[in-house]
Amino acid sequence: MRSNFKFFLLFSILSYANLQISMAGDPDILTDFVTPPIGSIDGNFFTFTGMRAPVNATFPITFKVTKASMAEFPALNGQSVSYAVLQFPNGTVNPPHTHPRASELLFVLMGSLQVGFVDTTNKLFTQTLQQGDVFVFPKGLVHFQYNCGTNTQALALSAFGSANAGTVSVPNSVFNTTIDDQILALSFKTDVATIQKIKSGLSG
Protein backbone atom coordinates (compact mmCIF):
# COMPACT_ATOMS: atom_id res chain seq x y z
CA MET A 1 0.00 0.00 0.00
CA ARG A 2 2.85 2.36 0.90
CA SER A 3 4.64 1.61 -2.38
CA ASN A 4 1.42 2.36 -4.30
CA PHE A 5 1.21 5.72 -2.58
CA LYS A 6 4.85 6.48 -3.47
CA PHE A 7 4.17 5.51 -7.09
CA PHE A 8 1.06 7.72 -7.19
CA LEU A 9 2.98 10.63 -5.67
CA LEU A 10 5.84 10.24 -8.15
CA PHE A 11 3.38 9.96 -11.05
CA SER A 12 1.57 13.11 -9.88
CA ILE A 13 4.81 15.10 -9.60
CA LEU A 14 6.01 14.00 -13.06
CA SER A 15 2.62 14.74 -14.60
CA TYR A 16 2.61 18.22 -13.09
CA ALA A 17 6.16 18.85 -14.33
CA ASN A 18 5.23 17.74 -17.86
CA LEU A 19 2.17 19.99 -17.78
CA GLN A 20 4.30 22.98 -16.76
CA ILE A 21 6.80 22.25 -19.56
CA SER A 22 4.04 21.94 -22.15
CA MET A 23 2.54 25.27 -21.03
CA ALA A 24 5.88 27.12 -21.06
CA GLY A 25 5.79 30.42 -22.91
CA ASP A 26 4.60 33.97 -22.41
CA PRO A 27 2.04 34.10 -19.59
CA ASP A 28 -1.55 34.97 -20.46
CA ILE A 29 -2.69 38.39 -19.30
CA LEU A 30 -6.06 39.14 -17.70
CA THR A 31 -6.53 42.49 -19.45
CA ASP A 32 -6.68 43.62 -23.06
CA PHE A 33 -3.11 44.90 -22.85
CA VAL A 34 -0.48 45.83 -20.27
CA THR A 35 -0.29 49.56 -19.63
CA PRO A 36 2.81 51.38 -18.40
CA PRO A 37 2.84 52.24 -14.68
CA ILE A 38 2.52 56.00 -15.23
CA GLY A 39 0.79 58.29 -17.69
CA SER A 40 -2.10 57.88 -20.08
CA ILE A 41 -1.82 56.08 -23.41
CA ASP A 42 -3.12 56.66 -26.91
CA GLY A 43 -2.42 55.23 -30.35
CA ASN A 44 1.24 56.19 -30.08
CA PHE A 45 1.73 53.53 -27.39
CA PHE A 46 0.68 50.84 -29.88
CA THR A 47 2.85 52.18 -32.71
CA PHE A 48 6.50 51.26 -33.31
CA THR A 49 8.44 53.44 -35.75
CA GLY A 50 11.83 51.76 -35.35
CA MET A 51 11.40 49.80 -38.59
CA ARG A 52 11.58 53.06 -40.55
CA ALA A 53 15.36 52.94 -40.11
CA PRO A 54 16.03 49.88 -42.32
CA VAL A 55 13.36 51.02 -44.80
CA ASN A 56 14.85 54.48 -45.35
CA ALA A 57 18.58 53.81 -44.85
CA THR A 58 21.18 52.50 -47.27
CA PHE A 59 21.84 48.77 -46.99
CA PRO A 60 24.45 48.00 -44.29
CA ILE A 61 27.88 46.55 -45.14
CA THR A 62 27.67 43.94 -42.33
CA PHE A 63 24.81 41.72 -41.16
CA LYS A 64 22.28 43.76 -39.18
CA VAL A 65 19.20 42.97 -37.07
CA THR A 66 16.53 45.55 -36.22
CA LYS A 67 14.25 44.25 -33.47
CA ALA A 68 10.72 45.06 -32.42
CA SER A 69 10.54 43.11 -29.17
CA MET A 70 9.21 44.07 -25.77
CA ALA A 71 12.42 45.93 -24.95
CA GLU A 72 12.01 48.26 -27.93
CA PHE A 73 8.20 48.21 -28.11
CA PRO A 74 6.62 47.99 -24.61
CA ALA A 75 3.09 47.54 -26.01
CA LEU A 76 4.10 43.95 -26.90
CA ASN A 77 4.15 43.03 -23.21
CA GLY A 78 1.63 40.19 -22.82
CA GLN A 79 0.94 39.87 -26.56
CA SER A 80 3.28 36.89 -27.29
CA VAL A 81 4.55 38.31 -30.59
CA SER A 82 7.60 40.22 -31.85
CA TYR A 83 9.43 40.97 -35.09
CA ALA A 84 12.95 41.39 -36.41
CA VAL A 85 14.20 42.67 -39.75
CA LEU A 86 17.37 40.88 -40.91
CA GLN A 87 19.64 42.54 -43.48
CA PHE A 88 22.29 40.36 -45.15
CA PRO A 89 24.91 41.94 -47.41
CA ASN A 90 26.41 39.37 -49.80
CA GLY A 91 28.41 36.64 -48.08
CA THR A 92 27.25 37.42 -44.53
CA VAL A 93 25.88 35.10 -41.88
CA ASN A 94 23.63 35.25 -38.85
CA PRO A 95 25.78 32.85 -36.77
CA PRO A 96 24.35 29.78 -35.03
CA HIS A 97 22.08 30.85 -32.18
CA THR A 98 18.92 29.89 -30.30
CA HIS A 99 15.76 31.62 -29.11
CA PRO A 100 14.96 29.91 -25.79
CA ARG A 101 11.45 31.34 -25.45
CA ALA A 102 10.02 31.23 -28.99
CA SER A 103 9.85 29.55 -32.35
CA GLU A 104 10.74 31.74 -35.33
CA LEU A 105 8.98 32.16 -38.66
CA LEU A 106 11.35 33.59 -41.29
CA PHE A 107 9.99 35.25 -44.45
CA VAL A 108 12.48 36.09 -47.23
CA LEU A 109 11.55 39.45 -48.73
CA MET A 110 14.53 39.88 -51.07
CA GLY A 111 17.36 37.70 -52.33
CA SER A 112 18.13 34.16 -51.23
CA LEU A 113 19.22 32.61 -47.93
CA GLN A 114 20.65 29.26 -46.95
CA VAL A 115 19.09 28.36 -43.58
CA GLY A 116 19.20 25.43 -41.22
CA PHE A 117 18.61 24.12 -37.72
CA VAL A 118 19.86 21.17 -35.67
CA ASP A 119 17.39 19.05 -33.71
CA THR A 120 18.02 17.29 -30.39
CA THR A 121 19.32 14.20 -32.20
CA ASN A 122 21.98 16.37 -33.92
CA LYS A 123 20.26 16.06 -37.30
CA LEU A 124 20.72 19.09 -39.54
CA PHE A 125 17.75 20.36 -41.57
CA THR A 126 18.74 22.84 -44.29
CA GLN A 127 17.04 24.65 -47.13
CA THR A 128 17.89 27.33 -49.67
CA LEU A 129 15.12 29.91 -49.55
CA GLN A 130 14.13 32.22 -52.37
CA GLN A 131 12.20 35.49 -52.25
CA GLY A 132 8.70 34.78 -50.95
CA ASP A 133 9.65 31.57 -49.08
CA VAL A 134 8.86 31.00 -45.39
CA PHE A 135 10.79 28.71 -43.01
CA VAL A 136 10.13 27.81 -39.37
CA PHE A 137 12.85 27.35 -36.75
CA PRO A 138 11.47 25.30 -33.84
CA LYS A 139 11.66 26.82 -30.38
CA GLY A 140 15.01 26.57 -28.61
CA LEU A 141 16.93 24.79 -31.40
CA VAL A 142 20.28 26.01 -32.76
CA HIS A 143 19.84 27.60 -36.19
CA PHE A 144 21.51 29.95 -38.68
CA GLN A 145 20.93 31.98 -41.85
CA TYR A 146 23.56 32.62 -44.56
CA ASN A 147 23.52 34.79 -47.67
CA CYS A 148 25.77 32.74 -49.92
CA GLY A 149 25.23 35.12 -52.87
CA THR A 150 28.44 36.70 -54.15
CA ASN A 151 26.90 40.00 -55.22
CA THR A 152 23.30 39.99 -54.00
CA GLN A 153 21.77 41.37 -50.83
CA ALA A 154 19.11 39.52 -48.84
CA LEU A 155 16.35 40.87 -46.63
CA ALA A 156 14.15 38.83 -44.30
CA LEU A 157 11.47 39.37 -41.69
CA SER A 158 11.31 37.15 -38.61
CA ALA A 159 8.20 36.73 -36.48
CA PHE A 160 8.49 35.23 -32.99
CA GLY A 161 5.93 33.57 -30.74
CA SER A 162 7.05 35.64 -27.77
CA ALA A 163 7.33 39.31 -26.93
CA ASN A 164 10.81 38.51 -25.59
CA ALA A 165 12.19 35.53 -27.53
CA GLY A 166 15.75 35.96 -26.28
CA THR A 167 18.83 35.26 -28.39
CA VAL A 168 21.72 33.05 -27.31
CA SER A 169 24.63 33.31 -29.76
CA VAL A 170 26.54 30.03 -29.80
CA PRO A 171 29.96 31.57 -30.63
CA ASN A 172 29.57 34.37 -28.08
CA SER A 173 28.10 32.26 -25.30
CA VAL A 174 30.93 29.74 -25.67
CA PHE A 175 33.98 31.87 -26.48
CA ASN A 176 33.15 35.37 -25.20
CA THR A 177 32.38 34.32 -21.64
CA THR A 178 34.68 33.47 -18.75
CA ILE A 179 34.63 29.70 -19.33
CA ASP A 180 38.18 28.55 -18.64
CA ASP A 181 40.29 28.07 -21.80
CA GLN A 182 41.41 24.62 -20.62
CA ILE A 183 37.79 23.48 -20.28
CA LEU A 184 37.04 24.73 -23.80
CA ALA A 185 40.17 23.07 -25.19
CA LEU A 186 39.19 19.73 -23.64
CA SER A 187 35.58 20.11 -24.78
CA PHE A 188 36.54 20.83 -28.40
CA LYS A 189 39.44 18.33 -28.38
CA THR A 190 42.02 20.98 -29.23
CA ASP A 191 44.62 23.08 -27.42
CA VAL A 192 44.46 26.32 -25.44
CA ALA A 193 46.29 28.25 -28.17
CA THR A 194 43.55 27.39 -30.69
CA ILE A 195 40.85 28.46 -28.24
CA GLN A 196 42.62 31.77 -27.64
CA LYS A 197 42.93 32.31 -31.41
CA ILE A 198 39.18 31.76 -31.82
CA LYS A 199 38.48 34.17 -28.95
CA SER A 200 40.69 36.87 -30.46
CA GLY A 201 38.92 36.47 -33.80
CA LEU A 202 35.52 36.96 -32.19
CA SER A 203 36.55 40.01 -30.20
CA GLY A 204 37.92 41.83 -33.25
XYZ file of C-alpha atoms in Angstrom:
204
model
C 0.000 0.000 0.000
C 2.847 2.356 0.903
C 4.637 1.606 -2.383
C 1.417 2.358 -4.298
C 1.206 5.721 -2.579
C 4.846 6.485 -3.474
C 4.169 5.515 -7.094
C 1.061 7.718 -7.192
C 2.978 10.632 -5.667
C 5.841 10.236 -8.149
C 3.384 9.955 -11.053
C 1.574 13.110 -9.880
C 4.806 15.096 -9.605
C 6.006 13.998 -13.056
C 2.615 14.735 -14.602
C 2.609 18.221 -13.091
C 6.161 18.855 -14.330
C 5.226 17.744 -17.861
C 2.170 19.990 -17.781
C 4.297 22.977 -16.763
C 6.796 22.255 -19.557
C 4.038 21.942 -22.151
C 2.544 25.265 -21.033
C 5.880 27.122 -21.064
C 5.789 30.421 -22.912
C 4.601 33.972 -22.406
C 2.041 34.104 -19.594
C -1.549 34.973 -20.456
C -2.686 38.389 -19.298
C -6.055 39.137 -17.698
C -6.529 42.491 -19.447
C -6.680 43.617 -23.064
C -3.107 44.904 -22.847
C -0.477 45.835 -20.266
C -0.287 49.560 -19.629
C 2.805 51.385 -18.397
C 2.835 52.244 -14.678
C 2.515 55.996 -15.226
C 0.792 58.294 -17.688
C -2.096 57.878 -20.077
C -1.822 56.075 -23.406
C -3.120 56.663 -26.908
C -2.418 55.234 -30.351
C 1.245 56.185 -30.080
C 1.734 53.535 -27.390
C 0.682 50.836 -29.879
C 2.853 52.178 -32.710
C 6.505 51.259 -33.308
C 8.438 53.444 -35.746
C 11.830 51.756 -35.347
C 11.402 49.802 -38.590
C 11.579 53.057 -40.552
C 15.355 52.941 -40.109
C 16.030 49.882 -42.317
C 13.359 51.015 -44.802
C 14.846 54.479 -45.347
C 18.577 53.812 -44.855
C 21.178 52.496 -47.271
C 21.838 48.772 -46.989
C 24.450 47.996 -44.295
C 27.878 46.550 -45.137
C 27.665 43.944 -42.332
C 24.809 41.719 -41.157
C 22.279 43.758 -39.181
C 19.204 42.973 -37.074
C 16.535 45.545 -36.219
C 14.246 44.248 -33.471
C 10.718 45.061 -32.416
C 10.542 43.112 -29.168
C 9.206 44.071 -25.765
C 12.422 45.931 -24.948
C 12.007 48.258 -27.927
C 8.202 48.208 -28.107
C 6.616 47.985 -24.610
C 3.090 47.539 -26.013
C 4.103 43.955 -26.900
C 4.148 43.026 -23.210
C 1.627 40.186 -22.817
C 0.937 39.866 -26.564
C 3.281 36.889 -27.286
C 4.554 38.315 -30.594
C 7.600 40.219 -31.847
C 9.432 40.971 -35.095
C 12.954 41.395 -36.407
C 14.204 42.668 -39.753
C 17.368 40.881 -40.909
C 19.639 42.540 -43.479
C 22.291 40.362 -45.148
C 24.910 41.939 -47.412
C 26.406 39.370 -49.798
C 28.414 36.640 -48.084
C 27.248 37.418 -44.534
C 25.882 35.095 -41.885
C 23.632 35.246 -38.855
C 25.783 32.852 -36.770
C 24.348 29.779 -35.033
C 22.075 30.853 -32.182
C 18.917 29.890 -30.302
C 15.758 31.616 -29.113
C 14.960 29.913 -25.792
C 11.449 31.336 -25.450
C 10.023 31.226 -28.991
C 9.848 29.550 -32.353
C 10.742 31.743 -35.331
C 8.978 32.158 -38.660
C 11.352 33.594 -41.292
C 9.989 35.252 -44.446
C 12.482 36.089 -47.225
C 11.547 39.447 -48.733
C 14.532 39.879 -51.065
C 17.361 37.702 -52.328
C 18.130 34.163 -51.226
C 19.217 32.614 -47.932
C 20.646 29.257 -46.950
C 19.090 28.358 -43.580
C 19.203 25.434 -41.218
C 18.612 24.123 -37.716
C 19.859 21.174 -35.672
C 17.386 19.052 -33.709
C 18.017 17.292 -30.390
C 19.324 14.196 -32.203
C 21.983 16.368 -33.925
C 20.265 16.061 -37.301
C 20.722 19.094 -39.544
C 17.749 20.361 -41.570
C 18.739 22.841 -44.286
C 17.041 24.646 -47.134
C 17.886 27.325 -49.673
C 15.124 29.911 -49.551
C 14.132 32.223 -52.374
C 12.201 35.486 -52.251
C 8.704 34.776 -50.949
C 9.646 31.570 -49.078
C 8.858 31.002 -45.390
C 10.793 28.707 -43.009
C 10.134 27.815 -39.372
C 12.847 27.350 -36.745
C 11.473 25.295 -33.835
C 11.663 26.815 -30.376
C 15.010 26.569 -28.613
C 16.927 24.791 -31.399
C 20.282 26.007 -32.758
C 19.844 27.603 -36.191
C 21.509 29.950 -38.683
C 20.932 31.982 -41.851
C 23.558 32.624 -44.558
C 23.524 34.787 -47.667
C 25.771 32.741 -49.924
C 25.232 35.117 -52.873
C 28.439 36.700 -54.153
C 26.896 39.998 -55.218
C 23.298 39.990 -54.000
C 21.772 41.374 -50.829
C 19.111 39.524 -48.841
C 16.353 40.868 -46.630
C 14.147 38.829 -44.295
C 11.472 39.366 -41.690
C 11.312 37.148 -38.614
C 8.203 36.730 -36.478
C 8.494 35.231 -32.994
C 5.932 33.572 -30.742
C 7.048 35.636 -27.767
C 7.329 39.310 -26.928
C 10.809 38.512 -25.594
C 12.190 35.528 -27.526
C 15.748 35.963 -26.283
C 18.831 35.256 -28.394
C 21.719 33.051 -27.305
C 24.631 33.312 -29.762
C 26.544 30.031 -29.803
C 29.958 31.572 -30.631
C 29.574 34.374 -28.080
C 28.104 32.262 -25.301
C 30.935 29.738 -25.665
C 33.976 31.868 -26.485
C 33.148 35.371 -25.202
C 32.377 34.324 -21.636
C 34.682 33.471 -18.753
C 34.630 29.702 -19.326
C 38.177 28.549 -18.643
C 40.294 28.065 -21.799
C 41.409 24.622 -20.617
C 37.787 23.479 -20.284
C 37.044 24.730 -23.798
C 40.168 23.069 -25.188
C 39.188 19.728 -23.641
C 35.575 20.110 -24.778
C 36.543 20.826 -28.398
C 39.444 18.331 -28.375
C 42.016 20.979 -29.227
C 44.620 23.080 -27.416
C 44.460 26.316 -25.437
C 46.294 28.251 -28.174
C 43.549 27.394 -30.691
C 40.847 28.462 -28.239
C 42.620 31.768 -27.644
C 42.934 32.313 -31.408
C 39.180 31.763 -31.816
C 38.484 34.170 -28.953
C 40.686 36.867 -30.457
C 38.918 36.474 -33.800
C 35.518 36.965 -32.188
C 36.548 40.008 -30.200
C 37.917 41.832 -33.248
